[in-house]
Coordinates of C-alpha atoms and ligand atoms in Angstrom, one line a residue:
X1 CA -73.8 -35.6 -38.9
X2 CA -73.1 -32.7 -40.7
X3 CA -74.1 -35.0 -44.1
X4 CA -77.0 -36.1 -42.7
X5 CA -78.1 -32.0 -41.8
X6 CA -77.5 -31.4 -45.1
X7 CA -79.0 -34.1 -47.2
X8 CA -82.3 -33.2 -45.2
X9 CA -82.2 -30.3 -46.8
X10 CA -81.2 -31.8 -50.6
X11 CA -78.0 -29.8 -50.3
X12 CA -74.9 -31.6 -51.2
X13 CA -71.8 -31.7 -48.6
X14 CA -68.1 -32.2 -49.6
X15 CA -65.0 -32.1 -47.8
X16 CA -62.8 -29.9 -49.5
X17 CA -59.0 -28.1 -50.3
X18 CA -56.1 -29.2 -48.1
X19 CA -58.0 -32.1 -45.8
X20 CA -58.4 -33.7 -49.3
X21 CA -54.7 -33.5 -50.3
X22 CA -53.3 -34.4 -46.9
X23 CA -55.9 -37.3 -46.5
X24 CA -55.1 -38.6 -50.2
X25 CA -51.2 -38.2 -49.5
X26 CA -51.2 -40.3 -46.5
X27 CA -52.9 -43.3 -48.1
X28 CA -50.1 -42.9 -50.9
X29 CA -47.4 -43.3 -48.3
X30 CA -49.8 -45.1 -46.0
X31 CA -48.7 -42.7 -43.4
X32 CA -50.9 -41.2 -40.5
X33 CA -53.0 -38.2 -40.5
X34 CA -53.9 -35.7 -38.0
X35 CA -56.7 -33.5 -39.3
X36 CA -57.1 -30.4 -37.9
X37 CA -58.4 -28.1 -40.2
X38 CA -61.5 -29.1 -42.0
X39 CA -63.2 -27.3 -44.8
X40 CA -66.3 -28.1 -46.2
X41 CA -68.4 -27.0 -49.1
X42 CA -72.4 -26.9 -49.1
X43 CA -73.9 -27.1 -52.9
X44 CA -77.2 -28.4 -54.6
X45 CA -79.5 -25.7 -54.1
X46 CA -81.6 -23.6 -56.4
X47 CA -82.7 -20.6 -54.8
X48 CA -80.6 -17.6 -54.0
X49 CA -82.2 -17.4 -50.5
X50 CA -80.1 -20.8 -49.9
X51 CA -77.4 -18.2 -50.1
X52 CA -76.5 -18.5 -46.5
X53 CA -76.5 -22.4 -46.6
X54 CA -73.4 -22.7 -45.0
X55 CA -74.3 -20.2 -41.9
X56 CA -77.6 -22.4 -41.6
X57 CA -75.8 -26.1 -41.5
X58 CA -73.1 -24.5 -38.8
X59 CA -75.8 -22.8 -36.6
X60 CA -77.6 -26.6 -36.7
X61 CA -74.3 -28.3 -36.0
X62 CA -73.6 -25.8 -32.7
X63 CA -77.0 -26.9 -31.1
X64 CA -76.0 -30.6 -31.5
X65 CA -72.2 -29.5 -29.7
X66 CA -72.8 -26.6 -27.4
X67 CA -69.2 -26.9 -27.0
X68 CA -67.9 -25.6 -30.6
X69 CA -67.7 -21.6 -30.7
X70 CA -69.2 -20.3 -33.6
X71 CA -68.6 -17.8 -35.9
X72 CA -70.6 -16.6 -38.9
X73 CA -68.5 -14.3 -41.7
X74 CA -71.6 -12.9 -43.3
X75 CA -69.5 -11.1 -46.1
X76 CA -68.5 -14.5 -47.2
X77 CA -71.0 -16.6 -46.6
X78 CA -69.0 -18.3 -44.5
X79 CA -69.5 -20.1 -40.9
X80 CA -66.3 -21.8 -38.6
X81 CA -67.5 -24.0 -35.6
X82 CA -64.1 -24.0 -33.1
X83 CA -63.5 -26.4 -30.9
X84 CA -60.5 -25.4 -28.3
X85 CA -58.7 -28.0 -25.9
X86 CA -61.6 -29.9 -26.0
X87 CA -61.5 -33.4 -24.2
X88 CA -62.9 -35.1 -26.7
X89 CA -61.8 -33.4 -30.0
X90 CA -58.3 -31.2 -28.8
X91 CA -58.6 -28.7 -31.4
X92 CA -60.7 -28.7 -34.3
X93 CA -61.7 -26.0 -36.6
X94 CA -64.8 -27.1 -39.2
X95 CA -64.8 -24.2 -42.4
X96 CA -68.7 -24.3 -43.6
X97 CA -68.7 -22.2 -47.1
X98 CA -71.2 -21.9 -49.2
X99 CA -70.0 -22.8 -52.8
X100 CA -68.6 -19.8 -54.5
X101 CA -66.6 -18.2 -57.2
X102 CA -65.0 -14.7 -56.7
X103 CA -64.2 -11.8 -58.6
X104 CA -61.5 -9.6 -58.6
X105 CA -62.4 -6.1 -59.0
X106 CA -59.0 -5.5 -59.6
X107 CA -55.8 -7.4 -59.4
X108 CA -54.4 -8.2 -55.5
X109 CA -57.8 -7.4 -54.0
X110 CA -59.9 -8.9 -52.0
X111 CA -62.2 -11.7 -53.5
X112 CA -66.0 -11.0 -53.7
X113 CA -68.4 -13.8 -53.8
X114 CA -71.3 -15.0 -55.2
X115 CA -73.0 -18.1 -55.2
X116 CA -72.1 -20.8 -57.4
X117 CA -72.0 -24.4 -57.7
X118 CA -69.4 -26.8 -56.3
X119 CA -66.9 -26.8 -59.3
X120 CA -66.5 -23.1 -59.9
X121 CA -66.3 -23.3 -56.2
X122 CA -62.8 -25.8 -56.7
X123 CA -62.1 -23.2 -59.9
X124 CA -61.2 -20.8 -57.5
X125 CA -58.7 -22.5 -55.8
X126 CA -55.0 -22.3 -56.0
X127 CA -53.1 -25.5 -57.1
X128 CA -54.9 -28.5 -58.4
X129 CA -53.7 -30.4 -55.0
X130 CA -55.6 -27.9 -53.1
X131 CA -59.1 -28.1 -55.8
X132 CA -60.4 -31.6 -55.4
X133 CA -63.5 -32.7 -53.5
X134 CA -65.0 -35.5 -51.8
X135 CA -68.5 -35.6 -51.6
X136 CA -70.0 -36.7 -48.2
X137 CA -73.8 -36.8 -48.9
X138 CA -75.6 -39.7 -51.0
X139 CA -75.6 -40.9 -53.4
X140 CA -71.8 -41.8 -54.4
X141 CA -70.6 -40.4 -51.2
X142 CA -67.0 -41.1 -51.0
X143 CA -66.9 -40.1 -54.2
X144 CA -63.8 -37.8 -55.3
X145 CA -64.2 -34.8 -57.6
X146 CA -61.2 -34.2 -59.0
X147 CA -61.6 -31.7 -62.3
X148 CA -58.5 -30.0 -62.8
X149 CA -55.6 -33.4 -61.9
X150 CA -54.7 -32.7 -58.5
X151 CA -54.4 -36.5 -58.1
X152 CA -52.4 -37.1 -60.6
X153 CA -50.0 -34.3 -59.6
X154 CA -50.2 -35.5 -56.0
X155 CA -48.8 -38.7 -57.6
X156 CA -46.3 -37.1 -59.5
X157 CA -45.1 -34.7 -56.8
X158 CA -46.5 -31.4 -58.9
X159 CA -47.3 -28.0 -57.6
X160 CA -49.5 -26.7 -60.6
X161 CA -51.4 -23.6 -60.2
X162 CA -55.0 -23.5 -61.7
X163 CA -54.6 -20.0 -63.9
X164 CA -52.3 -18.2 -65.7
X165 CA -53.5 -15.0 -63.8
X166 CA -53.3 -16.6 -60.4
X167 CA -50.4 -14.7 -59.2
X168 CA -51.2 -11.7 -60.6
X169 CA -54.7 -11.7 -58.4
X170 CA -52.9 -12.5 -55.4
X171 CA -49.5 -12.5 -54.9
X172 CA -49.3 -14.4 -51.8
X173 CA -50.3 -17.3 -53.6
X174 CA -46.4 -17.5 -54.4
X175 CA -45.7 -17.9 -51.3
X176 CA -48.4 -20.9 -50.4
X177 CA -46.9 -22.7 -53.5
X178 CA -43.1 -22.7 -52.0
X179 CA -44.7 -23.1 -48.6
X180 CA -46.4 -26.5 -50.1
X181 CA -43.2 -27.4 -52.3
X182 CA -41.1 -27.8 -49.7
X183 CA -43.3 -28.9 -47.5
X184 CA -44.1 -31.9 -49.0
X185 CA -40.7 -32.0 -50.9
X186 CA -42.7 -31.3 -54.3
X187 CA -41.4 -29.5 -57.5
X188 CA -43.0 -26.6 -58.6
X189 CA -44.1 -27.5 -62.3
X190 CA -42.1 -25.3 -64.7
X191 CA -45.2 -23.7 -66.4
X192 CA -46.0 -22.3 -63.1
X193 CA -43.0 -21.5 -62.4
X194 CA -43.0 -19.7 -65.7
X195 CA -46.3 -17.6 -64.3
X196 CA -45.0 -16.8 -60.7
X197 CA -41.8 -15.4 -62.8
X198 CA -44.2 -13.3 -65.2
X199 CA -45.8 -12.3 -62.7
X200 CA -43.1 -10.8 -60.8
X201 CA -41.3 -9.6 -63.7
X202 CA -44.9 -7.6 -64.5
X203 CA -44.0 -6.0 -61.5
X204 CA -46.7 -6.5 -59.3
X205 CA -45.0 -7.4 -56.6
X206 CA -43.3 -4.3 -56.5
X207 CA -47.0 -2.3 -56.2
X208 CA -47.6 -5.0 -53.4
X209 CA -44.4 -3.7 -51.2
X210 CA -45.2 -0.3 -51.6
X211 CA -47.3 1.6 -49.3
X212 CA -51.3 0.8 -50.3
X213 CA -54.2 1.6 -48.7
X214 CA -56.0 -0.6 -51.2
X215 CA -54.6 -3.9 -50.3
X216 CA -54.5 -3.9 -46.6
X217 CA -55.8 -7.3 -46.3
X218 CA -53.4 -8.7 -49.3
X219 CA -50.1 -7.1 -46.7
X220 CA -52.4 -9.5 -44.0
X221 CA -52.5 -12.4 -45.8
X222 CA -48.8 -12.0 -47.1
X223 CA -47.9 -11.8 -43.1
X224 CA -50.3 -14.8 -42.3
X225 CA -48.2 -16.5 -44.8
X226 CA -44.7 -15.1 -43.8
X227 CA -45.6 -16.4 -40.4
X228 CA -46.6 -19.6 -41.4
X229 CA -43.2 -20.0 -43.5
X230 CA -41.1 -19.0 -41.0
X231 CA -42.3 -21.1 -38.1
X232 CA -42.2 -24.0 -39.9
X233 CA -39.0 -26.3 -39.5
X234 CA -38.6 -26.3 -43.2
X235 CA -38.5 -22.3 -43.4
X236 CA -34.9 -22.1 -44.4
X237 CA -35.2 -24.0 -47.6
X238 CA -38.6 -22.0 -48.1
X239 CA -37.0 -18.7 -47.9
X240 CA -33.9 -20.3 -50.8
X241 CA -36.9 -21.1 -52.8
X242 CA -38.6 -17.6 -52.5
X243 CA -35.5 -15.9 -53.3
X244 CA -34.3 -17.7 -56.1
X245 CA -38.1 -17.1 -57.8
X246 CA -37.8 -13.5 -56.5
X247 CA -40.7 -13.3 -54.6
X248 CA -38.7 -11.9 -51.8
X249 CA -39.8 -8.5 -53.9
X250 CA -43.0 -9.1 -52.8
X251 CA -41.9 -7.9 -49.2
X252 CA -39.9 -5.1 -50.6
X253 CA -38.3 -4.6 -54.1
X254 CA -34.5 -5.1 -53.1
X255 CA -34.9 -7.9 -50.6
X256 CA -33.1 -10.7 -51.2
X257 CA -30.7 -13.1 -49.7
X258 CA -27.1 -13.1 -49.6
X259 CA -24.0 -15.2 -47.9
X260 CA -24.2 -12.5 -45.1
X261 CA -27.7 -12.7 -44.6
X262 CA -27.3 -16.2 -44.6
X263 CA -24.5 -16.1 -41.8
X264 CA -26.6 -14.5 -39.6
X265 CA -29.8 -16.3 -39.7
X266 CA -27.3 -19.0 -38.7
X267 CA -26.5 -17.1 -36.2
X268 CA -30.0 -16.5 -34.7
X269 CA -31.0 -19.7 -35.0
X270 CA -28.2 -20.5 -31.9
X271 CA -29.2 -17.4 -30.7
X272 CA -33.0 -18.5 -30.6
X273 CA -32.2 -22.1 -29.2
X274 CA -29.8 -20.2 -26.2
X275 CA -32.7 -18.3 -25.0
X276 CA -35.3 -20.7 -25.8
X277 CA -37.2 -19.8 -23.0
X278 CA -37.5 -15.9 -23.0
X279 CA -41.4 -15.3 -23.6
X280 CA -40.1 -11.9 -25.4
X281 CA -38.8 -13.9 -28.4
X282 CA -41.2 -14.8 -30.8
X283 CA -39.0 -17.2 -33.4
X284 CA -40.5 -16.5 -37.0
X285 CA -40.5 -12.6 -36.2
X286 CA -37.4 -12.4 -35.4
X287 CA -36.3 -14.3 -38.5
X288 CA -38.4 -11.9 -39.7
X289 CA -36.8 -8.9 -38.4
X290 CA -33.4 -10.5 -39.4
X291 CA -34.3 -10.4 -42.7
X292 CA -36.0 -6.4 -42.7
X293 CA -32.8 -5.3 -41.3
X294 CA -30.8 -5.7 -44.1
X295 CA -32.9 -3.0 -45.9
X296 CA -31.8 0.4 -46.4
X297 CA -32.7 2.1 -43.3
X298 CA -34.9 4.0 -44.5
X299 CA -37.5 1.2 -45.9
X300 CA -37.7 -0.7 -42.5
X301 CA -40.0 0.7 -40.6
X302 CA -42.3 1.3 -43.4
X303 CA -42.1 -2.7 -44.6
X304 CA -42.7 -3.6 -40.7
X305 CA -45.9 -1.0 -40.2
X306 CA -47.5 -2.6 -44.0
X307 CA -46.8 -6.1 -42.8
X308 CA -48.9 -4.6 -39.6
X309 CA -45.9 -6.8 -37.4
X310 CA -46.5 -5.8 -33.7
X311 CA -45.5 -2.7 -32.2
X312 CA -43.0 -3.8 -30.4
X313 CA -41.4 -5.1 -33.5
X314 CA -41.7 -2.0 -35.6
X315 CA -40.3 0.3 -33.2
X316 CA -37.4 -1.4 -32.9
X317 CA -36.9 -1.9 -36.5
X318 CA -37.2 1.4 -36.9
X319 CA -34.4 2.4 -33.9
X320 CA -32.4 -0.1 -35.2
X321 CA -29.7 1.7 -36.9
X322 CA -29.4 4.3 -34.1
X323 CA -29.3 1.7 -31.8
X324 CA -26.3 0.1 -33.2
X325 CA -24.8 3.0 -33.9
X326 CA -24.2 3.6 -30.4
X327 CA -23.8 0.1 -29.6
X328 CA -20.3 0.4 -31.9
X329 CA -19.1 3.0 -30.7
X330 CA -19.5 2.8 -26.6
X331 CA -19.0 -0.6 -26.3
X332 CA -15.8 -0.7 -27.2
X333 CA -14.3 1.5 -25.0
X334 CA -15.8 0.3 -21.9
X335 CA -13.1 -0.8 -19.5
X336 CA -15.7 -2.6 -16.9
X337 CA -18.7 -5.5 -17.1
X338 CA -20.2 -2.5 -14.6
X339 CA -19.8 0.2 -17.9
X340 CA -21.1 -2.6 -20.4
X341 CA -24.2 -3.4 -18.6
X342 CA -25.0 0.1 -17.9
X343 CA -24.6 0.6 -21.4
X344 CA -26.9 -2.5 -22.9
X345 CA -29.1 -2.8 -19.9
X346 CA -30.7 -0.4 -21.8
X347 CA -31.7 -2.2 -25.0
X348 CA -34.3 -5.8 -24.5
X349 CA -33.0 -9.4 -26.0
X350 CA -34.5 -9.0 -29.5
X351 CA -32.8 -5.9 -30.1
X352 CA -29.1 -7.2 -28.4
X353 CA -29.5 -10.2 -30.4
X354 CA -29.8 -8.2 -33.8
X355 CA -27.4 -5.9 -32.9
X356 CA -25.0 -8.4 -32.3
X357 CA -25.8 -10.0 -35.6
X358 CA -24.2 -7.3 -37.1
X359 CA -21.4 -6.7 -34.9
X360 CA -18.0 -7.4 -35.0
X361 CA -16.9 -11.2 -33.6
X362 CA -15.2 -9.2 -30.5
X363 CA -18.0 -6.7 -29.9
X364 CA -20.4 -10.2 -30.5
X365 CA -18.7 -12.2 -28.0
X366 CA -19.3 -9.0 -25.1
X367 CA -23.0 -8.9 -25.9
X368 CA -23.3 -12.7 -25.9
X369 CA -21.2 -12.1 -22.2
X370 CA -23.7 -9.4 -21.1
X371 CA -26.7 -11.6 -22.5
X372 CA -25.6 -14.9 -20.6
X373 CA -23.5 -14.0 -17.5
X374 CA -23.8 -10.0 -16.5
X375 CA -27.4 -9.4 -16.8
X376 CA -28.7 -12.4 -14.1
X377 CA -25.8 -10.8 -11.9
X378 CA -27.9 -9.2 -8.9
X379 CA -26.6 -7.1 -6.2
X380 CA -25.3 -8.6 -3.3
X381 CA -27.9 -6.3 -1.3
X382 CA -31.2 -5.5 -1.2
X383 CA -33.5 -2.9 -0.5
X384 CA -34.5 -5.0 2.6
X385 CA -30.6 -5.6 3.5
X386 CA -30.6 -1.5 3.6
X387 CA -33.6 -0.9 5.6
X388 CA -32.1 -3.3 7.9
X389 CA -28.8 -1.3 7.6
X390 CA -29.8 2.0 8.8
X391 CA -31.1 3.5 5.3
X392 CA -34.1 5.4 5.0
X393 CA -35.9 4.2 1.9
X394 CA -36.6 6.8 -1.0
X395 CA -35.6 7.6 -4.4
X396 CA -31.4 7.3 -3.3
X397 CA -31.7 4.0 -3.1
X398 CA -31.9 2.7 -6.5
X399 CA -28.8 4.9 -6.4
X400 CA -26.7 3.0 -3.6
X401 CA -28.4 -0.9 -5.1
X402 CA -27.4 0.6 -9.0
X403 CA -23.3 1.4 -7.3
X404 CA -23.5 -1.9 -5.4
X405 CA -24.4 -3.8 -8.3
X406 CA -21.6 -2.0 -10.5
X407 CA -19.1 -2.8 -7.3
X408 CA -19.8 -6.3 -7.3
X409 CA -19.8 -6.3 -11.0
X410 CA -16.0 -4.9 -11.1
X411 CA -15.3 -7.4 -8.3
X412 CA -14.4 -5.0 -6.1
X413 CA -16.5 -6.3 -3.7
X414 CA -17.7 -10.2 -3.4
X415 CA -20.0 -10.9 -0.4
X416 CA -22.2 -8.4 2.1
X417 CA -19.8 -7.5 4.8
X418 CA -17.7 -6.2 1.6
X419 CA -20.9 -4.6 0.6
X420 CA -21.2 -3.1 3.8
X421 CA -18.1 -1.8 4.3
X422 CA -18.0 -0.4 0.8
X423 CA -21.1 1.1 1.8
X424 CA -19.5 2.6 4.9
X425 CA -16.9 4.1 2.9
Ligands
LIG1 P1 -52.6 -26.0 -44.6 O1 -52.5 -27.5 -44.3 O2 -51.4 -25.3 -44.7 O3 -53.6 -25.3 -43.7 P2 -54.7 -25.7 -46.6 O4 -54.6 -26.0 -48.0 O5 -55.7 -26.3 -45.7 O6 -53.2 -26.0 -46.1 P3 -55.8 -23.1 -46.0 O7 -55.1 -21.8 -46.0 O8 -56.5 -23.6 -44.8 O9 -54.7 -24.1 -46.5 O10 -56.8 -23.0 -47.3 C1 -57.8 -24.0 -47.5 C2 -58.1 -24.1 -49.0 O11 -58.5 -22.8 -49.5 C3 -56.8 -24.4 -49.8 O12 -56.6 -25.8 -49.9 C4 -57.2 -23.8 -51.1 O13 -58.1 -24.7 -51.8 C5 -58.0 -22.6 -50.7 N1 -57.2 -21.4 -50.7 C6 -56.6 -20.8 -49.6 N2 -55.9 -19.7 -49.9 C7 -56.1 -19.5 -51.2 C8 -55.7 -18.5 -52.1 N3 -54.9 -17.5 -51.7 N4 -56.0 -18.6 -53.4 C9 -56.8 -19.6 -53.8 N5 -57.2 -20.6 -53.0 C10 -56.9 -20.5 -51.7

């Protein structure tokens, strides 16, 4: 339909970038395909008021399905139809571009487009797996456009980037290359390994880690990318492949990995699957966090506030230290369960769990017992059981459930009419 909209207008449509690949990858392992992210390209036209061609063919497609949302980024020239739990169609997300080559005013900014026709539009693109085309409109639709070898390095298993400078422009492209590589269990092609190592080596990755008003949207991409790493089930041997090219820098300068960073993202990961449920832990930022920690103090916070993680997340990467601090040196001497969960009642899960990370196997194994067994203790009574009892409700009560709580903790007292008489006393 959307062909048909177009070729009315003597535009050319194509289907373009990663619905391409994956389509082309599943007929070489005759696998199936689940499409749910669909860009397309409109081309063909000669006057620069078409310049919005994309916009107009997505504003045409919404009246035919009322039910797609539709979105129009001007600066781009760019148009997204959405379609969200959809009975039909589940969820769908149609990309309309307008065909484009960008600029770089300088390197790691933002692209700026212009038009331009449907191979500089592929030009632009990343790896040659990600720059091929097939054309939808007549005539030779079903045709593929394929300048630059992507098929032949789909065959052969290659991730090849298009430019020498690629890197250098945007960093995070590094990390879409590993995220691809190990994805589809692909080498990366040793020239381009060669650039993603020049590129790091010209150092700027460093000037991406560091504080930069000017690249805002590179830190978002480089978190869109993070995220997209470390949800994935393949993210451990992403973050290997990162760190043995070095492009851990990119997140900050002396990040990398190490045996003991490796023991304890081992040890989250049964942490993560224990408390599976707990809305309050979100999986690839704490891997995330897990891996900030192990900066110096002092470059945490700032890495979590570029990365723009939530707030949540930065504050407590920031209290960290402090946190753990204390941590180490109460929890040892508490004598009760009643003194350790008044001591850790007062930190939430994502911070226990990264404190205990670090901690020693002893000091691990009493977090892991507060965690698990003393935090779901409750009192034995409630604020109802002391109305009932005689007590005037106020501010003392959270007083009398709080030394109730710690009784029953100690197991000084087991049931209510021990609770009562305790209370007596
Ligand atoms: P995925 O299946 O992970 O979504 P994708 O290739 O569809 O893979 P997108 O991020 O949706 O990934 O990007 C769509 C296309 O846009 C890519 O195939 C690529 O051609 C191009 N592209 C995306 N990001 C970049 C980038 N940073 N530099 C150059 N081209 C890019």
């Amino acid at each position: 339909i959307a062909s048909q909209a177009a070729q009315k207008r003597g535009w050319h449509l194509y289907l373009v970038g990663g619905a391409v690949r994956d389509l082309l990858l599943a007929k070489e392992a005759a696998g199936d395909l689940m499409i749910k992210d669909i860009d397309l390209v409109v081309d063909g036209f000669h006057k620069t008021a078409d310049v919005g061609a994309g916009v107009e063919l997505a504003k045409e497609l919404q009246q035919l399905y009322p039910a797609a949302r539709l979105e129009i980024h001007g600066a781009f020239q760019t148009a997204a139809l959405l379609w969200h739990n959809d009975p039909e169609l589940d969820s769908l997300w149609v990309d309309i571009a307008t065909a484009r080559t960008e600029f770089y005013p300088y390197p790691a900014a933002n692209p700026e487009v212009e038009a331009s026709s449907i191979r500089q539009d592929l030009y632009r693109r990343d790896f040659t797996i990600n720059a091929m085309a097939l054309r939808l409109t007549p005539p030779r639709a079903g045709e593929l456009l394929d300048f630059f070898g992507g098929l032949l390095d789909l065959q052969a298993k290659q991730i090849r980037v298009l430019h020498p400078n690629s890197f250098i422009e945007d960093p995070t492209r590094i990390y879409r290359g590993v995220r691809f590589a190990v994805r589809f269990g692909f080498e990366i092609e040793p020239q381009t390994e060669e650039f993603i190592r020049y590129a790091i080596n010209s150092g700027v990755y460093d000037r991406t880690a560091q504080e930069n008003s000017r690249t805002p949207a590179l830190q978002t991409r480089l978190k869109a990318e993070l995220k997209h790493i470390l949800e994935a089930p393949y993210w451990k041997s992403a973050l290997q492949l990162l760190d043995n090219l070095g492009a851990l820098q990119c997140i900050h300068p002396t990040l990398k990995l190490d045996e003991e960073i490796l023991r304890q993202l081992r040890l989250l990961e049964r942490c993560l699957r224990r408390f599976d449920s707990q809305q309050t832990l979100i999986h690839w930022q704490m891997r995330l966090e897990a891996l900030v920690i192990h900066l110096a103090p002092e470059y945490r916070g700032k890495v979590a506030q570029n990365l723009q993680l939530q707030e949540d997340s930065i504050a407590r990467l920031k209290k960290f230290a402090q946190s753990f601090n204390q941590v180490m040196e109460l929890l040892p001497s508490c004598q009760h369960p009643s003194q350790v969960v008044q001591l850790l009642r007062q930190y939430d899960l994502p911070m226990l769990i990264l404190i205990a990370l670090h901690s020693s196997r002893f000091l691990r194994q009493q977090i892991w017992y507060y965690l698990t067994v003393l935090a779901n203790i409750q009192p034995i009574l409630n604020g109802n059981d002391l109305k009932i009892l005689g007590y005037k409700p106020g501010p003392q009560y959270r007083q009398i459930l709080d030394d109730i709580l710690a009784a029953s903790l100690d197991k000084v007292i087991k049931n209510k009419v021990e609770a009562e008489e305790f209370l007596a006393k």
